[in-house]
mmCIF file of C-alpha atoms in Angstrom:
data_model
loop_
_atom_site.group_PDB
_atom_site.id
_atom_site.type_symbol
_atom_site.label_atom_id
_atom_site.label_comp_id
_atom_site.label_asym_id
_atom_site.label_seq_id
_atom_site.Cartn_x
_atom_site.Cartn_y
_atom_site.Cartn_z
ATOM 1 C CA MET A 1 245.183 8.918 243.937
ATOM 2 C CA THR A 2 244.492 5.110 244.165
ATOM 3 C CA PRO A 3 242.557 2.477 246.270
ATOM 4 C CA ASN A 4 246.334 1.783 247.135
ATOM 5 C CA ASP A 5 247.243 5.226 248.037
ATOM 6 C CA PHE A 6 244.777 5.517 250.581
ATOM 7 C CA MET A 7 245.253 2.326 252.217
ATOM 8 C CA ASN A 8 248.745 3.217 252.744
ATOM 9 C CA ARG A 9 248.059 6.939 253.871
ATOM 10 C CA ALA A 10 245.589 4.973 256.538
ATOM 11 C CA ILE A 11 248.853 2.998 257.179
ATOM 12 C CA SER A 12 250.844 5.762 257.604
ATOM 13 C CA LEU A 13 248.818 6.772 259.928
ATOM 14 C CA ALA A 14 248.086 3.706 262.113
ATOM 15 C CA LEU A 15 252.349 3.857 262.653
ATOM 16 C CA LYS A 16 252.169 7.325 264.345
ATOM 17 C CA GLY A 17 250.178 5.955 267.594
ATOM 18 C CA LYS A 18 252.964 3.371 267.829
ATOM 19 C CA GLY A 19 254.146 2.796 271.417
ATOM 20 C CA TRP A 20 250.815 5.102 272.469
ATOM 21 C CA THR A 21 247.806 2.183 272.180
ATOM 22 C CA ASN A 22 249.632 -0.568 274.080
ATOM 23 C CA PRO A 23 247.153 -2.863 274.567
ATOM 24 C CA ASN A 24 245.223 -1.953 271.844
ATOM 25 C CA PRO A 25 246.098 -2.535 268.198
ATOM 26 C CA LEU A 26 247.664 0.490 265.751
ATOM 27 C CA VAL A 27 244.923 1.440 263.848
ATOM 28 C CA GLY A 28 244.269 4.453 260.783
ATOM 29 C CA ALA A 29 241.637 5.358 259.073
ATOM 30 C CA VAL A 30 241.016 7.610 255.672
ATOM 31 C CA ILE A 31 237.481 8.906 254.507
ATOM 32 C CA VAL A 32 237.317 9.109 249.572
ATOM 33 C CA ARG A 33 235.440 10.559 247.762
ATOM 34 C CA ASP A 34 235.939 11.481 243.907
ATOM 35 C CA GLY A 35 239.065 9.841 244.236
ATOM 36 C CA LYS A 36 239.872 12.692 246.645
ATOM 37 C CA ILE A 37 240.814 12.115 250.742
ATOM 38 C CA ILE A 38 237.760 14.429 252.770
ATOM 39 C CA ALA A 39 238.862 13.030 256.267
ATOM 40 C CA GLU A 40 241.848 10.842 257.829
ATOM 41 C CA GLY A 41 242.610 10.180 261.793
ATOM 42 C CA TYR A 42 243.697 6.872 263.823
ATOM 43 C CA HIS A 43 243.899 6.026 267.249
ATOM 44 C CA HIS A 44 246.160 8.138 269.105
ATOM 45 C CA LYS A 45 246.423 6.926 272.128
ATOM 46 C CA TYR A 46 244.787 3.148 274.858
ATOM 47 C CA GLY A 47 241.556 5.078 275.650
ATOM 48 C CA GLU A 48 241.257 7.953 273.303
ATOM 49 C CA LEU A 49 238.747 7.518 270.192
ATOM 50 C CA HIS A 50 239.748 5.329 267.474
ATOM 51 C CA ALA A 51 240.821 5.432 264.099
ATOM 52 C CA GLU A 52 237.346 5.623 262.394
ATOM 53 C CA ARG A 53 235.618 7.677 264.960
ATOM 54 C CA ASP A 54 239.149 10.304 265.183
ATOM 55 C CA ALA A 55 238.424 10.427 260.922
ATOM 56 C CA LEU A 56 234.420 10.957 261.604
ATOM 57 C CA LYS A 57 235.736 13.785 263.856
ATOM 58 C CA ASN A 58 237.912 15.352 261.710
ATOM 59 C CA ALA A 59 235.397 15.405 258.746
ATOM 60 C CA ALA A 60 232.745 17.174 261.218
ATOM 61 C CA ASP A 61 235.602 19.682 262.498
ATOM 62 C CA ASN A 62 236.266 20.586 258.947
ATOM 63 C CA GLY A 63 232.671 20.667 258.109
ATOM 64 C CA VAL A 64 232.532 17.769 255.783
ATOM 65 C CA ASP A 65 230.043 15.910 254.795
ATOM 66 C CA VAL A 66 230.869 11.891 254.856
ATOM 67 C CA LYS A 67 227.211 10.682 253.444
ATOM 68 C CA GLY A 68 228.000 8.405 250.593
ATOM 69 C CA ALA A 69 231.715 8.802 251.248
ATOM 70 C CA THR A 70 233.721 5.127 251.566
ATOM 71 C CA ILE A 71 236.265 5.136 254.545
ATOM 72 C CA TYR A 72 239.500 2.601 254.009
ATOM 73 C CA VAL A 73 240.499 1.507 257.617
ATOM 74 C CA THR A 74 243.614 -1.065 258.403
ATOM 75 C CA LEU A 75 241.701 -3.195 260.537
ATOM 76 C CA GLU A 76 238.389 -4.225 260.708
ATOM 77 C CA PRO A 77 235.898 -1.818 262.883
ATOM 78 C CA CYS A 78 234.828 -2.641 266.495
ATOM 79 C CA CYS A 79 231.082 -3.875 266.679
ATOM 80 C CA HIS A 80 231.599 -3.739 271.059
ATOM 81 C CA GLN A 81 231.342 -1.293 274.267
ATOM 82 C CA GLY A 82 234.949 -0.722 275.244
ATOM 83 C CA LYS A 83 236.591 2.052 276.651
ATOM 84 C CA GLN A 84 235.005 3.635 273.432
ATOM 85 C CA PRO A 85 231.929 2.747 272.000
ATOM 86 C CA PRO A 86 231.568 0.722 268.963
ATOM 87 C CA CYS A 87 233.064 2.117 265.615
ATOM 88 C CA THR A 88 230.281 0.487 263.328
ATOM 89 C CA GLN A 89 227.559 1.895 264.581
ATOM 90 C CA ALA A 90 230.002 5.309 264.330
ATOM 91 C CA ILE A 91 229.934 4.300 260.344
ATOM 92 C CA ILE A 92 226.389 3.647 260.138
ATOM 93 C CA ASP A 93 225.343 6.343 261.786
ATOM 94 C CA SER A 94 227.760 8.521 259.578
ATOM 95 C CA GLY A 95 225.807 7.814 255.866
ATOM 96 C CA ILE A 96 228.778 6.144 254.720
ATOM 97 C CA LYS A 97 228.485 3.956 252.208
ATOM 98 C CA ARG A 98 231.325 1.379 251.646
ATOM 99 C CA VAL A 99 234.192 0.374 253.917
ATOM 100 C CA VAL A 100 237.226 -1.063 252.974
ATOM 101 C CA ILE A 101 238.938 -2.897 255.273
ATOM 102 C CA GLY A 102 242.993 -4.455 255.654
ATOM 103 C CA SER A 103 243.573 -6.739 258.188
ATOM 104 C CA HIS A 104 240.537 -9.409 260.214
ATOM 105 C CA ASP A 105 240.219 -8.675 263.722
ATOM 106 C CA PRO A 106 241.063 -11.793 265.670
ATOM 107 C CA ASN A 107 239.497 -10.065 269.231
ATOM 108 C CA PRO A 108 236.696 -12.901 269.852
ATOM 109 C CA LEU A 109 234.405 -9.765 270.554
ATOM 110 C CA VAL A 110 234.972 -8.053 266.904
ATOM 111 C CA SER A 111 236.821 -11.073 264.652
ATOM 112 C CA GLY A 112 233.923 -11.118 261.370
ATOM 113 C CA LYS A 113 231.034 -9.843 263.414
ATOM 114 C CA GLY A 114 231.834 -5.922 262.975
ATOM 115 C CA ALA A 115 232.036 -6.553 258.421
ATOM 116 C CA ALA A 116 228.722 -8.871 259.482
ATOM 117 C CA LEU A 117 226.817 -6.159 260.972
ATOM 118 C CA LEU A 118 227.977 -3.347 258.470
ATOM 119 C CA ARG A 119 226.337 -5.850 255.564
ATOM 120 C CA GLU A 120 223.407 -6.013 257.401
ATOM 121 C CA LYS A 121 223.041 -2.461 257.370
ATOM 122 C CA GLY A 122 223.316 -1.968 253.606
ATOM 123 C CA ILE A 123 226.755 -0.756 253.724
ATOM 124 C CA GLU A 124 229.215 -2.528 250.899
ATOM 125 C CA VAL A 125 232.286 -3.792 252.264
ATOM 126 C CA GLU A 126 235.357 -4.880 250.812
ATOM 127 C CA GLU A 127 237.898 -6.962 253.337
ATOM 128 C CA ASP A 128 241.627 -8.086 252.882
ATOM 129 C CA PHE A 129 242.487 -5.079 251.050
ATOM 130 C CA MET A 130 246.214 -5.036 251.062
ATOM 131 C CA ARG A 131 245.663 -7.423 253.841
ATOM 132 C CA GLU A 132 249.271 -8.397 254.020
ATOM 133 C CA GLU A 133 250.774 -5.222 254.383
ATOM 134 C CA CYS A 134 247.946 -4.241 257.613
ATOM 135 C CA ASP A 135 248.579 -7.888 259.014
ATOM 136 C CA ALA A 136 252.246 -6.506 259.073
ATOM 137 C CA ILE A 137 251.856 -3.487 261.375
ATOM 138 C CA ASN A 138 250.299 -5.542 264.563
ATOM 139 C CA PRO A 139 252.054 -8.507 264.980
ATOM 140 C CA VAL A 140 252.200 -7.343 268.888
ATOM 141 C CA PHE A 141 248.332 -7.193 269.546
ATOM 142 C CA PHE A 142 247.542 -10.249 266.960
ATOM 143 C CA HIS A 143 250.181 -12.009 269.349
ATOM 144 C CA TYR A 144 248.443 -10.850 272.469
ATOM 145 C CA ILE A 145 245.008 -10.921 271.963
ATOM 146 C CA THR A 146 245.188 -14.678 270.493
ATOM 147 C CA THR A 147 247.506 -15.763 273.266
ATOM 148 C CA LYS A 148 247.237 -13.339 276.682
ATOM 149 C CA ARG A 149 250.878 -13.270 276.835
ATOM 150 C CA PRO A 150 252.973 -10.747 275.481
ATOM 151 C CA TYR A 151 255.026 -10.602 272.251
ATOM 152 C CA VAL A 152 258.947 -11.132 273.645
ATOM 153 C CA ILE A 153 261.335 -9.625 271.893
ATOM 154 C CA LEU A 154 265.219 -10.510 272.299
ATOM 155 C CA LYS A 155 267.514 -7.824 272.721
ATOM 156 C CA TYR A 156 271.454 -7.990 272.210
ATOM 157 C CA ALA A 157 274.456 -6.035 270.550
ATOM 158 C CA MET A 158 277.933 -8.422 269.509
ATOM 159 C CA THR A 159 280.871 -7.500 268.256
ATOM 160 C CA MET A 160 281.768 -9.163 264.355
ATOM 161 C CA ASP A 161 283.531 -12.455 266.494
ATOM 162 C CA GLY A 162 280.502 -13.102 268.503
ATOM 163 C CA GLN A 163 280.847 -11.256 272.516
ATOM 164 C CA THR A 164 279.017 -9.112 274.331
ATOM 165 C CA ALA A 165 281.605 -8.505 276.741
ATOM 166 C CA THR A 166 285.532 -8.870 277.058
ATOM 167 C CA SER A 167 287.319 -11.450 278.661
ATOM 168 C CA SER A 168 286.570 -9.634 282.090
ATOM 169 C CA GLY A 169 282.954 -8.663 281.566
ATOM 170 C CA LYS A 170 283.268 -5.199 280.112
ATOM 171 C CA SER A 171 280.239 -4.485 277.925
ATOM 172 C CA GLN A 172 280.026 -0.249 277.982
ATOM 173 C CA TRP A 173 279.989 0.887 274.554
ATOM 174 C CA ILE A 174 279.879 -1.986 272.627
ATOM 175 C CA THR A 175 277.781 -0.206 269.629
ATOM 176 C CA GLY A 176 277.579 3.511 268.665
ATOM 177 C CA GLU A 177 275.251 6.027 270.110
ATOM 178 C CA LYS A 178 272.935 5.815 267.168
ATOM 179 C CA ALA A 179 272.478 2.187 267.741
ATOM 180 C CA ARG A 180 271.818 2.904 271.362
ATOM 181 C CA ALA A 181 269.026 5.386 270.582
ATOM 182 C CA ASN A 182 266.951 3.681 268.189
ATOM 183 C CA VAL A 183 266.872 1.077 271.394
ATOM 184 C CA HIS A 184 265.560 3.620 273.834
ATOM 185 C CA LYS A 185 263.103 4.103 270.326
ATOM 186 C CA THR A 186 261.965 0.274 270.874
ATOM 187 C CA ARG A 187 262.063 0.655 274.454
ATOM 188 C CA ALA A 188 259.342 3.615 273.961
ATOM 189 C CA GLU A 189 257.239 1.171 271.972
ATOM 190 C CA VAL A 190 256.716 -1.980 274.204
ATOM 191 C CA MET A 191 255.018 -1.856 277.612
ATOM 192 C CA ALA A 192 257.797 -3.875 279.460
ATOM 193 C CA VAL A 193 261.850 -3.664 279.715
ATOM 194 C CA MET A 194 262.762 -7.350 281.258
ATOM 195 C CA CYS A 195 266.263 -8.381 282.271
ATOM 196 C CA GLY A 196 268.007 -10.847 285.021
ATOM 197 C CA ILE A 197 269.584 -10.382 288.091
ATOM 198 C CA GLY A 198 272.864 -10.897 287.128
ATOM 199 C CA THR A 199 272.233 -7.711 285.042
ATOM 200 C CA VAL A 200 271.481 -5.835 287.247
ATOM 201 C CA LEU A 201 274.113 -6.898 290.068
ATOM 202 C CA LYS A 202 277.153 -5.712 286.704
ATOM 203 C CA ASP A 203 275.705 -3.391 285.263
ATOM 204 C CA ASP A 204 273.050 -1.414 287.782
ATOM 205 C CA PRO A 205 270.731 -0.653 284.652
ATOM 206 C CA LEU A 206 267.516 1.813 285.176
ATOM 207 C CA LEU A 207 265.713 0.035 282.365
ATOM 208 C CA ASN A 208 263.575 3.381 281.586
ATOM 209 C CA VAL A 209 263.511 5.292 277.965
ATOM 210 C CA ARG A 210 266.103 8.597 277.302
ATOM 211 C CA ALA A 211 267.253 10.546 274.922
ATOM 212 C CA MET A 212 264.227 10.487 272.976
ATOM 213 C CA ASP A 213 264.258 13.896 271.553
ATOM 214 C CA ASN A 214 263.737 12.717 268.002
ATOM 215 C CA GLY A 215 260.308 14.621 266.990
ATOM 216 C CA GLN A 216 258.536 11.787 267.669
ATOM 217 C CA TRP A 217 259.138 11.450 271.427
ATOM 218 C CA THR A 218 260.370 13.889 273.512
ATOM 219 C CA MET A 219 261.438 13.596 277.442
ATOM 220 C CA ASP A 220 257.941 14.863 278.371
ATOM 221 C CA ASN A 221 255.852 13.375 276.733
ATOM 222 C CA VAL A 222 257.840 9.393 276.375
ATOM 223 C CA ARG A 223 255.505 7.094 277.959
ATOM 224 C CA GLN A 224 257.919 4.724 280.350
ATOM 225 C CA PRO A 225 257.765 0.935 280.202
ATOM 226 C CA VAL A 226 256.940 -0.999 282.914
ATOM 227 C CA ARG A 227 260.393 -2.579 284.192
ATOM 228 C CA VAL A 228 260.644 -6.377 285.052
ATOM 229 C CA VAL A 229 263.406 -8.209 286.591
ATOM 230 C CA LEU A 230 263.572 -12.092 287.596
ATOM 231 C CA ASP A 231 265.478 -12.262 290.725
ATOM 232 C CA SER A 232 264.839 -15.768 292.016
ATOM 233 C CA ASP A 233 266.563 -14.779 295.602
ATOM 234 C CA LEU A 234 265.688 -11.603 296.196
ATOM 235 C CA ARG A 235 269.704 -10.145 295.452
ATOM 236 C CA ILE A 236 268.427 -7.225 293.897
ATOM 237 C CA PRO A 237 270.574 -4.436 296.141
ATOM 238 C CA LEU A 238 267.952 -1.619 297.664
ATOM 239 C CA GLU A 239 270.619 1.278 296.619
ATOM 240 C CA SER A 240 270.020 -0.026 292.921
ATOM 241 C CA GLN A 241 268.799 2.653 290.434
ATOM 242 C CA LEU A 242 265.719 0.431 289.739
ATOM 243 C CA VAL A 243 265.291 0.478 293.572
ATOM 244 C CA LYS A 244 265.503 4.041 294.427
ATOM 245 C CA SER A 245 263.178 4.767 291.246
ATOM 246 C CA ALA A 246 260.336 2.198 291.999
ATOM 247 C CA ASN A 247 258.895 4.766 294.237
ATOM 248 C CA SER A 248 259.121 8.074 292.748
ATOM 249 C CA HIS A 249 259.483 7.059 289.473
ATOM 250 C CA VAL A 250 261.943 10.013 289.066
ATOM 251 C CA ILE A 251 266.131 9.579 289.261
ATOM 252 C CA ALA A 252 268.286 11.898 288.735
ATOM 253 C CA ASN A 253 270.496 11.207 285.940
ATOM 254 C CA GLU A 254 273.678 13.238 284.082
ATOM 255 C CA ALA A 255 272.206 16.122 285.770
ATOM 256 C CA LYS A 256 269.019 15.902 285.042
ATOM 257 C CA GLN A 257 265.538 14.477 286.113
ATOM 258 C CA THR A 258 264.447 11.139 284.086
ATOM 259 C CA SER A 259 261.059 9.740 284.457
ATOM 260 C CA CYS A 260 260.935 5.956 284.542
ATOM 261 C CA GLY A 261 258.004 3.439 284.873
ATOM 262 C CA ARG A 262 256.992 1.022 287.767
ATOM 263 C CA VAL A 263 258.661 -2.100 289.003
ATOM 264 C CA VAL A 264 257.916 -5.558 289.335
ATOM 265 C CA VAL A 265 260.048 -8.369 290.681
ATOM 266 C CA PHE A 266 259.843 -12.131 290.191
ATOM 267 C CA CYS A 267 260.688 -14.347 293.222
ATOM 268 C CA ALA A 268 261.065 -17.814 294.246
ATOM 269 C CA GLU A 269 258.730 -19.082 297.247
ATOM 270 C CA ASP A 270 261.756 -19.138 299.062
ATOM 271 C CA ALA A 271 262.884 -15.913 299.101
ATOM 272 C CA ASP A 272 263.788 -13.978 301.920
ATOM 273 C CA SER A 273 260.404 -12.429 303.184
ATOM 274 C CA GLY A 274 262.204 -9.435 304.526
ATOM 275 C CA LYS A 275 263.760 -8.143 301.762
ATOM 276 C CA LYS A 276 260.474 -8.786 299.936
ATOM 277 C CA CYS A 277 258.838 -6.944 302.419
ATOM 278 C CA GLU A 278 261.506 -3.762 301.846
ATOM 279 C CA LEU A 279 261.577 -3.965 298.496
ATOM 280 C CA GLU A 280 257.094 -3.256 298.650
ATOM 281 C CA ARG A 281 257.906 -0.440 300.683
ATOM 282 C CA CYS A 282 260.518 1.161 297.671
ATOM 283 C CA GLY A 283 257.041 0.657 295.597
ATOM 284 C CA ILE A 284 257.973 -2.550 293.611
ATOM 285 C CA GLU A 285 255.936 -5.201 293.017
ATOM 286 C CA VAL A 286 257.207 -8.457 294.130
ATOM 287 C CA ILE A 287 255.434 -11.817 292.648
ATOM 288 C CA VAL A 288 256.280 -14.762 293.347
ATOM 289 C CA CYS A 289 257.017 -17.215 290.991
ATOM 290 C CA PRO A 290 256.847 -21.144 290.696
ATOM 291 C CA LEU A 291 260.240 -22.846 289.596
ATOM 292 C CA ILE A 292 260.758 -25.364 286.560
ATOM 293 C CA THR A 293 262.634 -28.655 286.707
ATOM 294 C CA GLN A 294 266.503 -28.143 286.759
ATOM 295 C CA ILE A 295 267.849 -29.351 283.211
ATOM 296 C CA SER A 296 271.750 -28.457 282.850
ATOM 297 C CA SER A 297 272.203 -25.955 285.983
ATOM 298 C CA ALA A 298 272.457 -25.849 289.883
ATOM 299 C CA LYS A 299 271.037 -22.375 289.287
ATOM 300 C CA LYS A 300 267.221 -21.814 290.368
ATOM 301 C CA LEU A 301 265.334 -20.984 287.186
ATOM 302 C CA LEU A 302 261.859 -19.507 287.637
ATOM 303 C CA ASP A 303 258.707 -20.450 285.313
ATOM 304 C CA LEU A 304 259.144 -18.282 282.678
ATOM 305 C CA ASP A 305 255.351 -19.300 280.934
ATOM 306 C CA PHE A 306 254.123 -18.331 284.422
ATOM 307 C CA VAL A 307 255.674 -14.924 284.593
ATOM 308 C CA MET A 308 254.847 -14.056 280.426
ATOM 309 C CA LYS A 309 251.263 -15.390 281.508
ATOM 310 C CA THR A 310 251.253 -12.887 285.256
ATOM 311 C CA LEU A 311 252.317 -9.499 282.761
ATOM 312 C CA GLY A 312 249.672 -10.790 279.936
ATOM 313 C CA GLU A 313 246.620 -10.773 282.784
ATOM 314 C CA ARG A 314 248.554 -7.383 283.783
ATOM 315 C CA GLY A 315 247.766 -5.816 280.309
ATOM 316 C CA ILE A 316 251.217 -5.895 279.247
ATOM 317 C CA ASP A 317 251.627 -7.185 275.422
ATOM 318 C CA SER A 318 254.778 -7.117 274.843
ATOM 319 C CA VAL A 319 258.225 -7.234 276.403
ATOM 320 C CA LEU A 320 261.680 -5.815 275.515
ATOM 321 C CA VAL A 321 264.924 -8.313 277.404
ATOM 322 C CA GLU A 322 267.536 -6.862 277.631
ATOM 323 C CA SER A 323 270.019 -9.265 279.283
ATOM 324 C CA GLY A 324 272.651 -11.624 279.700
ATOM 325 C CA GLY A 325 272.912 -14.998 277.447
ATOM 326 C CA ARG A 326 271.291 -16.972 280.305
ATOM 327 C CA LEU A 327 267.970 -15.676 280.695
ATOM 328 C CA ASN A 328 268.083 -15.514 276.658
ATOM 329 C CA ALA A 329 269.003 -19.181 276.404
ATOM 330 C CA SER A 330 265.925 -20.174 279.071
ATOM 331 C CA LEU A 331 263.785 -18.062 276.981
ATOM 332 C CA LEU A 332 264.827 -20.490 274.065
ATOM 333 C CA PHE A 333 265.173 -23.716 275.285
ATOM 334 C CA SER A 334 264.149 -23.992 278.757
ATOM 335 C CA GLN A 335 260.400 -24.460 278.440
ATOM 336 C CA LYS A 336 258.458 -23.745 274.889
ATOM 337 C CA ASN A 337 260.009 -21.099 273.076
ATOM 338 C CA LEU A 338 258.825 -17.951 274.554
ATOM 339 C CA VAL A 339 260.545 -15.666 271.905
ATOM 340 C CA ASN A 340 258.640 -13.784 268.717
ATOM 341 C CA GLU A 341 261.499 -11.306 267.716
ATOM 342 C CA VAL A 342 264.848 -11.312 267.946
ATOM 343 C CA HIS A 343 266.995 -7.526 267.364
ATOM 344 C CA LEU A 344 270.708 -7.976 267.206
ATOM 345 C CA TYR A 345 272.993 -5.522 266.973
ATOM 346 C CA ILE A 346 276.589 -6.221 265.475
ATOM 347 C CA ALA A 347 278.913 -3.674 265.746
ATOM 348 C CA PRO A 348 281.964 -3.705 263.838
ATOM 349 C CA LYS A 349 284.830 -4.478 266.222
ATOM 350 C CA ILE A 350 286.542 -7.638 267.380
ATOM 351 C CA PHE A 351 287.196 -8.612 271.348
ATOM 352 C CA GLY A 352 288.925 -10.958 271.220
ATOM 353 C CA ASN A 353 289.361 -13.728 274.358
ATOM 354 C CA ASN A 354 292.371 -13.533 276.361
ATOM 355 C CA GLY A 355 291.903 -17.486 277.146
ATOM 356 C CA GLY A 356 288.801 -15.953 280.376
ATOM 357 C CA ASP A 357 285.344 -16.193 280.290
ATOM 358 C CA ILE A 358 283.504 -15.903 277.093
ATOM 359 C CA PHE A 359 279.919 -14.068 276.909
ATOM 360 C CA ASN A 360 278.002 -15.245 274.314
ATOM 361 C CA PRO A 361 274.428 -13.605 273.726
ATOM 362 C CA VAL A 362 273.038 -17.323 274.157
ATOM 363 C CA ARG A 363 274.436 -18.539 276.757
ATOM 364 C CA GLY A 364 273.881 -22.523 279.256
ATOM 365 C CA LEU A 365 271.001 -23.970 276.969
ATOM 366 C CA GLY A 366 271.703 -25.221 273.328
ATOM 367 C CA VAL A 367 270.310 -28.053 270.984
ATOM 368 C CA ASP A 368 272.193 -31.111 270.346
ATOM 369 C CA CYS A 369 271.248 -31.305 266.781
ATOM 370 C CA PRO A 370 271.050 -28.751 263.862
ATOM 371 C CA ASP A 371 267.418 -29.393 263.245
ATOM 372 C CA GLU A 372 266.099 -29.022 266.537
ATOM 373 C CA ALA A 373 267.422 -25.375 266.123
ATOM 374 C CA VAL A 374 264.749 -22.063 266.901
ATOM 375 C CA MET A 375 264.240 -21.105 263.525
ATOM 376 C CA PHE A 376 263.547 -17.582 262.306
ATOM 377 C CA GLY A 377 262.540 -15.580 259.190
ATOM 378 C CA LYS A 378 264.477 -13.215 256.313
ATOM 379 C CA PRO A 379 266.172 -10.583 258.489
ATOM 380 C CA GLU A 380 265.279 -6.827 258.090
ATOM 381 C CA VAL A 381 268.407 -4.448 258.160
ATOM 382 C CA GLU A 382 268.824 -1.459 259.509
ATOM 383 C CA VAL A 383 272.414 0.762 259.604
ATOM 384 C CA PHE A 384 272.871 3.041 262.244
ATOM 385 C CA GLY A 385 276.223 4.146 262.079
ATOM 386 C CA ASP A 386 278.638 2.164 261.733
ATOM 387 C CA ASP A 387 276.459 -0.815 263.571
ATOM 388 C CA LEU A 388 274.205 -3.015 262.019
ATOM 389 C CA LEU A 389 270.307 -3.830 263.552
ATOM 390 C CA LEU A 390 269.068 -7.772 261.627
ATOM 391 C CA LYS A 391 265.504 -8.199 263.131
ATOM 392 C CA TYR A 392 264.115 -11.695 263.196
ATOM 393 C CA SER A 393 260.716 -12.887 263.319
ATOM 394 C CA ILE A 394 259.948 -16.429 264.626
ATOM 395 C CA LYS A 395 259.672 -19.169 261.815
ATOM 396 C CA ASN A 396 256.061 -20.364 262.749
#
C-alpha cells in the first residue's frame, strides 16, 4: 500500500461518521508500520472518542504496539480539552514518531497549535498531505467554525420545463422514490430542515427522516434533524403534523411510529401572543425575529441572517431548506446570499402551464443584469432512477 492509500482509507473511515459528528468535523485515522495498517479509527459520534484516540484504542484492544509507527489523520489533531481530552497528548503518550496530516483545522483553539506541539515533542509532522481530498469531506465544519452560522443547502425538484408544481399547485410527486429516498439521506446528514409557512399550509409536512433502512442508517438509529419553520404571523395550524409531533417527537405515519426532531418556529414581534403560548405548550420553541426592510413585496420578511445566527448559537451547523420559491429567493437575494450549496433534482417530465400560476423554484426576487447573478461552480452529477441530481457549491 502507498501513502495515498493510507490517507484514502482514513477519508473513507471519516465518512462513516456522517450525520453523527455534527457540529464536530468528520475525521479518520490509520496507524501504519512497515507499509501496513496496524490500527484504524474514526470519530463515530459527537461527544465520543476522536479519530486518533479511536485508532489507538483499536490498537490497544488488539494488543498492537504502536511505538515508532506513523499515524495518518485527515485533520490536524486537537490540542485542547473539549468533550474529549486532547488528541496530541494521546499521540505523544503512545510513542508514535510520525504524524501525516491532511487538513488544517481552522478552529482557533487548534489552528497550527496541534502540529506545533507535536513537533516540540520531537515527533515528525508532515502537513497538507492530500489536503484537497481531506478538505472536501468537511465543508460544513469549515464554514460553521469560521462563521458561527450553519452551512445552508437549498434543495428543490423541478420538471424539464422548470416547474415545481402543476398550474393547479399540485407537486406530489415530481421525482421518483429513489430520488426522494436520497433527500431523506440528506436530512439525516444535516442538523436542521427548514421551510416557510407557505409549505406548511400547502403540504402539511413532517420534515423528518423516513425510509432509511439502507444499511448505513435504520429508523431505529437515525438522528432526526431539528425542524425549523419561518412563520412571521404564526399561522401554523395546531392540527398540523409539525405541531402534533413536537411534544412527543413521535407520530403515527402509514401505520408506523415515526420519530421526529424538535420544532423551532421564528415569528415577528407582533405575532399573536396567545398563539405563541399555545405553540409553546405543544413543545415548540418560538423565537421572535426582527424584520428587514420590505423590498418588492407587501409581505413581512424575517431577518434571515438573524435566523442563521440564532441557529448557529444553538449549535446547529447545517440546514437543509425544503421550501417554496419565495423563501429560496429570500435566502439568495433579500440580504446577502446565505446559500452554500444547491441540490437540484430534475425529473424527466414536462408539466407545461395552463395559464395559471407559474411555480418556479426561485420567485419574487432576482437580479437586473446577468453579471449580478449568484454564481455556483461546476456541479456534481448523480442519477437516481430516472431522475437527475445536480449538486452545486457556491463560487467564492
